[in-house]
GROMACS .gro file of C-alpha atoms in nm:
model
  201
    1UNK     CA    1   0.009  -0.009   0.012
    2UNK     CA    2   0.138   0.330  -0.104
    3UNK     CA    3   0.179   0.629   0.158
    4UNK     CA    4   0.056   0.936  -0.035
    5UNK     CA    5   0.243   1.289   0.066
    6UNK     CA    6   0.154   1.619  -0.096
    7UNK     CA    7   0.501   1.860  -0.169
    8UNK     CA    8   0.435   2.221  -0.106
    9UNK     CA    9   0.624   2.362  -0.414
   10UNK     CA   10   0.593   2.437  -0.756
   11UNK     CA   11   0.984   2.356  -0.782
   12UNK     CA   12   1.035   2.107  -1.018
   13UNK     CA   13   1.392   2.020  -0.922
   14UNK     CA   14   1.269   2.023  -0.596
   15UNK     CA   15   0.982   1.781  -0.674
   16UNK     CA   16   1.191   1.538  -0.849
   17UNK     CA   17   1.471   1.520  -0.582
   18UNK     CA   18   1.202   1.453  -0.312
   19UNK     CA   19   1.036   1.202  -0.503
   20UNK     CA   20   1.340   1.046  -0.590
   21UNK     CA   21   1.432   0.992  -0.273
   22UNK     CA   22   1.112   0.898  -0.110
   23UNK     CA   23   0.918   0.660  -0.375
   24UNK     CA   24   1.156   0.388  -0.328
   25UNK     CA   25   0.992   0.387   0.028
   26UNK     CA   26   0.638   0.321  -0.103
   27UNK     CA   27   0.558   0.686  -0.113
   28UNK     CA   28   0.369   0.895  -0.431
   29UNK     CA   29   0.506   1.224  -0.404
   30UNK     CA   30   0.271   1.521  -0.553
   31UNK     CA   31   0.370   1.852  -0.667
   32UNK     CA   32   0.126   2.129  -0.621
   33UNK     CA   33   0.128   2.143  -1.018
   34UNK     CA   34   0.034   1.783  -1.056
   35UNK     CA   35  -0.249   1.894  -0.864
   36UNK     CA   36  -0.303   2.182  -1.069
   37UNK     CA   37  -0.340   2.425  -0.727
   38UNK     CA   38  -0.150   2.745  -0.770
   39UNK     CA   39  -0.102   2.884  -0.435
   40UNK     CA   40   0.071   3.196  -0.341
   41UNK     CA   41   0.276   3.149  -0.028
   42UNK     CA   42   0.454   3.446   0.157
   43UNK     CA   43   0.765   3.371   0.320
   44UNK     CA   44   0.862   3.507   0.669
   45UNK     CA   45   1.185   3.662   0.773
   46UNK     CA   46   1.251   3.467   1.120
   47UNK     CA   47   1.350   3.118   1.044
   48UNK     CA   48   1.334   2.833   0.821
   49UNK     CA   49   1.095   2.636   1.063
   50UNK     CA   50   0.824   2.946   1.000
   51UNK     CA   51   0.864   2.972   0.643
   52UNK     CA   52   0.800   2.572   0.584
   53UNK     CA   53   0.521   2.598   0.853
   54UNK     CA   54   0.383   2.888   0.644
   55UNK     CA   55   0.368   2.684   0.305
   56UNK     CA   56   0.267   2.349   0.488
   57UNK     CA   57  -0.036   2.530   0.616
   58UNK     CA   58  -0.120   2.724   0.291
   59UNK     CA   59  -0.179   2.389   0.109
   60UNK     CA   60  -0.305   2.204   0.401
   61UNK     CA   61  -0.642   2.432   0.363
   62UNK     CA   62  -0.701   2.250   0.022
   63UNK     CA   63  -0.634   1.874   0.131
   64UNK     CA   64  -0.642   1.645   0.409
   65UNK     CA   65  -0.324   1.441   0.282
   66UNK     CA   66  -0.004   1.491   0.455
   67UNK     CA   67   0.141   1.831   0.301
   68UNK     CA   68   0.526   1.847   0.330
   69UNK     CA   69   0.682   2.131   0.313
   70UNK     CA   70   1.069   2.259   0.323
   71UNK     CA   71   1.271   2.559   0.349
   72UNK     CA   72   1.634   2.575   0.319
   73UNK     CA   73   1.913   2.836   0.257
   74UNK     CA   74   2.269   2.849   0.229
   75UNK     CA   75   2.433   3.012   0.511
   76UNK     CA   76   2.801   3.137   0.443
   77UNK     CA   77   3.015   3.228   0.773
   78UNK     CA   78   3.194   3.512   0.641
   79UNK     CA   79   2.874   3.651   0.528
   80UNK     CA   80   2.713   3.641   0.877
   81UNK     CA   81   2.516   3.336   0.759
   82UNK     CA   82   2.377   3.539   0.513
   83UNK     CA   83   2.198   3.468   0.251
   84UNK     CA   84   2.044   3.174   0.475
   85UNK     CA   85   1.682   3.222   0.537
   86UNK     CA   86   1.641   3.493   0.251
   87UNK     CA   87   1.827   3.257   0.016
   88UNK     CA   88   1.519   3.257  -0.216
   89UNK     CA   89   1.441   3.630  -0.166
   90UNK     CA   90   1.799   3.694  -0.232
   91UNK     CA   91   1.806   3.543  -0.593
   92UNK     CA   92   1.515   3.725  -0.668
   93UNK     CA   93   1.662   4.058  -0.535
   94UNK     CA   94   1.969   4.021  -0.730
   95UNK     CA   95   1.793   3.916  -1.061
   96UNK     CA   96   1.890   3.575  -1.124
   97UNK     CA   97   2.055   3.285  -0.983
   98UNK     CA   98   2.354   3.343  -1.157
   99UNK     CA   99   2.368   3.684  -1.061
  100UNK     CA  100   2.362   3.611  -0.679
  101UNK     CA  101   2.630   3.316  -0.700
  102UNK     CA  102   2.801   3.614  -0.850
  103UNK     CA  103   2.763   3.825  -0.582
  104UNK     CA  104   2.818   3.576  -0.320
  105UNK     CA  105   3.172   3.493  -0.519
  106UNK     CA  106   3.248   3.911  -0.505
  107UNK     CA  107   3.174   3.970  -0.140
  108UNK     CA  108   3.435   3.650  -0.053
  109UNK     CA  109   3.709   3.802  -0.261
  110UNK     CA  110   4.032   3.813  -0.087
  111UNK     CA  111   3.845   3.612   0.216
  112UNK     CA  112   4.000   3.287   0.304
  113UNK     CA  113   3.727   3.188   0.490
  114UNK     CA  114   3.535   2.983   0.249
  115UNK     CA  115   3.289   2.784   0.492
  116UNK     CA  116   2.920   2.727   0.411
  117UNK     CA  117   2.669   2.492   0.506
  118UNK     CA  118   2.336   2.437   0.325
  119UNK     CA  119   2.017   2.388   0.570
  120UNK     CA  120   1.694   2.224   0.500
  121UNK     CA  121   1.400   2.238   0.761
  122UNK     CA  122   1.085   2.045   0.642
  123UNK     CA  123   0.752   2.066   0.802
  124UNK     CA  124   0.498   1.758   0.850
  125UNK     CA  125   0.124   1.859   0.832
  126UNK     CA  126  -0.206   1.638   0.870
  127UNK     CA  127  -0.023   1.345   1.032
  128UNK     CA  128  -0.034   1.428   1.424
  129UNK     CA  129  -0.234   1.751   1.550
  130UNK     CA  130   0.089   1.950   1.557
  131UNK     CA  131   0.336   2.041   1.310
  132UNK     CA  132   0.628   1.784   1.295
  133UNK     CA  133   1.000   1.930   1.211
  134UNK     CA  134   1.278   1.757   1.025
  135UNK     CA  135   1.629   1.939   0.975
  136UNK     CA  136   1.918   1.815   0.790
  137UNK     CA  137   2.259   2.016   0.714
  138UNK     CA  138   2.555   1.978   0.491
  139UNK     CA  139   2.910   2.142   0.549
  140UNK     CA  140   3.082   2.267   0.254
  141UNK     CA  141   3.261   2.589   0.099
  142UNK     CA  142   3.193   2.868  -0.151
  143UNK     CA  143   3.400   2.794  -0.525
  144UNK     CA  144   3.576   3.040  -0.639
  145UNK     CA  145   3.384   3.031  -0.958
  146UNK     CA  146   3.022   2.889  -1.073
  147UNK     CA  147   3.107   2.525  -1.160
  148UNK     CA  148   2.830   2.403  -1.398
  149UNK     CA  149   2.700   2.046  -1.410
  150UNK     CA  150   2.475   1.826  -1.525
  151UNK     CA  151   2.227   1.878  -1.222
  152UNK     CA  152   2.150   2.095  -0.952
  153UNK     CA  153   1.996   2.409  -0.895
  154UNK     CA  154   1.975   2.731  -0.707
  155UNK     CA  155   2.317   2.753  -0.525
  156UNK     CA  156   2.431   2.438  -0.615
  157UNK     CA  157   2.708   2.540  -0.889
  158UNK     CA  158   2.910   2.734  -0.584
  159UNK     CA  159   2.859   2.499  -0.328
  160UNK     CA  160   3.171   2.285  -0.288
  161UNK     CA  161   3.201   1.993  -0.099
  162UNK     CA  162   3.562   1.885  -0.038
  163UNK     CA  163   3.516   1.518   0.062
  164UNK     CA  164   3.369   1.494  -0.299
  165UNK     CA  165   3.581   1.709  -0.464
  166UNK     CA  166   3.288   1.822  -0.681
  167UNK     CA  167   3.030   2.106  -0.638
  168UNK     CA  168   2.662   1.992  -0.595
  169UNK     CA  169   2.599   2.077  -0.974
  170UNK     CA  170   2.878   1.843  -1.059
  171UNK     CA  171   2.739   1.532  -0.854
  172UNK     CA  172   2.473   1.284  -0.995
  173UNK     CA  173   2.135   1.245  -0.871
  174UNK     CA  174   2.223   0.974  -0.703
  175UNK     CA  175   2.534   1.082  -0.544
  176UNK     CA  176   2.355   1.418  -0.434
  177UNK     CA  177   2.044   1.246  -0.279
  178UNK     CA  178   2.286   1.047  -0.051
  179UNK     CA  179   2.450   1.364   0.129
  180UNK     CA  180   2.258   1.677   0.074
  181UNK     CA  181   2.070   1.866   0.339
  182UNK     CA  182   1.738   1.787   0.226
  183UNK     CA  183   1.804   1.410   0.190
  184UNK     CA  184   1.940   1.441   0.547
  185UNK     CA  185   1.615   1.555   0.647
  186UNK     CA  186   1.400   1.339   0.422
  187UNK     CA  187   1.560   1.044   0.631
  188UNK     CA  188   1.451   1.178   0.935
  189UNK     CA  189   1.091   1.225   0.792
  190UNK     CA  190   1.140   0.835   0.652
  191UNK     CA  191   1.238   0.719   1.038
  192UNK     CA  192   0.957   0.916   1.178
  193UNK     CA  193   0.660   0.733   0.934
  194UNK     CA  194   0.854   0.393   0.957
  195UNK     CA  195   0.830   0.392   1.361
  196UNK     CA  196   0.459   0.490   1.350
  197UNK     CA  197   0.388   0.236   1.121
  198UNK     CA  198   0.264   0.488   0.808
  199UNK     CA  199   0.539   0.304   0.591
  200UNK     CA  200   0.695  -0.038   0.575
  201UNK     CA  201   1.019   0.006   0.400
   0.00000   0.00000   0.00000
């Protein structure tokens, strides 16, 4: 028996990533476009948890199915954690993904501290009588250039993982889905669903 979840996003890259991770466990993942839903979700300013909850609550008004929403961000140590919770907004303010990445590279020019992390918080609604949160992180560093690859989206082309000797954009989908911040948060979601008997795999 399959378990169905609605993912609160229209981002095709994110839907594919989450679907690839969850589907082997008997979970069917629907993006908003799969259900012909066009929902405006205004993010807050304070935390990943707040933003994930805003997205999940906006979608849960239209369904009784479990709703999974995430908020993630790139935190650059030398930039005092920016863009962080404003990562998506920062890209829009810069005009494009590439412009935002170039701005971060420029801001770090001459700075030896390139440490950064990707952080993801998932919010699961319509399972218990309260929202459930699951967080994943991965440490890396900011590359000195945009490293184009076959995959990835968002800030992936400048997020370099030294252990892999590649930027996120240069990893295969299978490689990325083993180590990414979103994958680590989803593994916690899977553990919760399994422990509570909602899935068997």
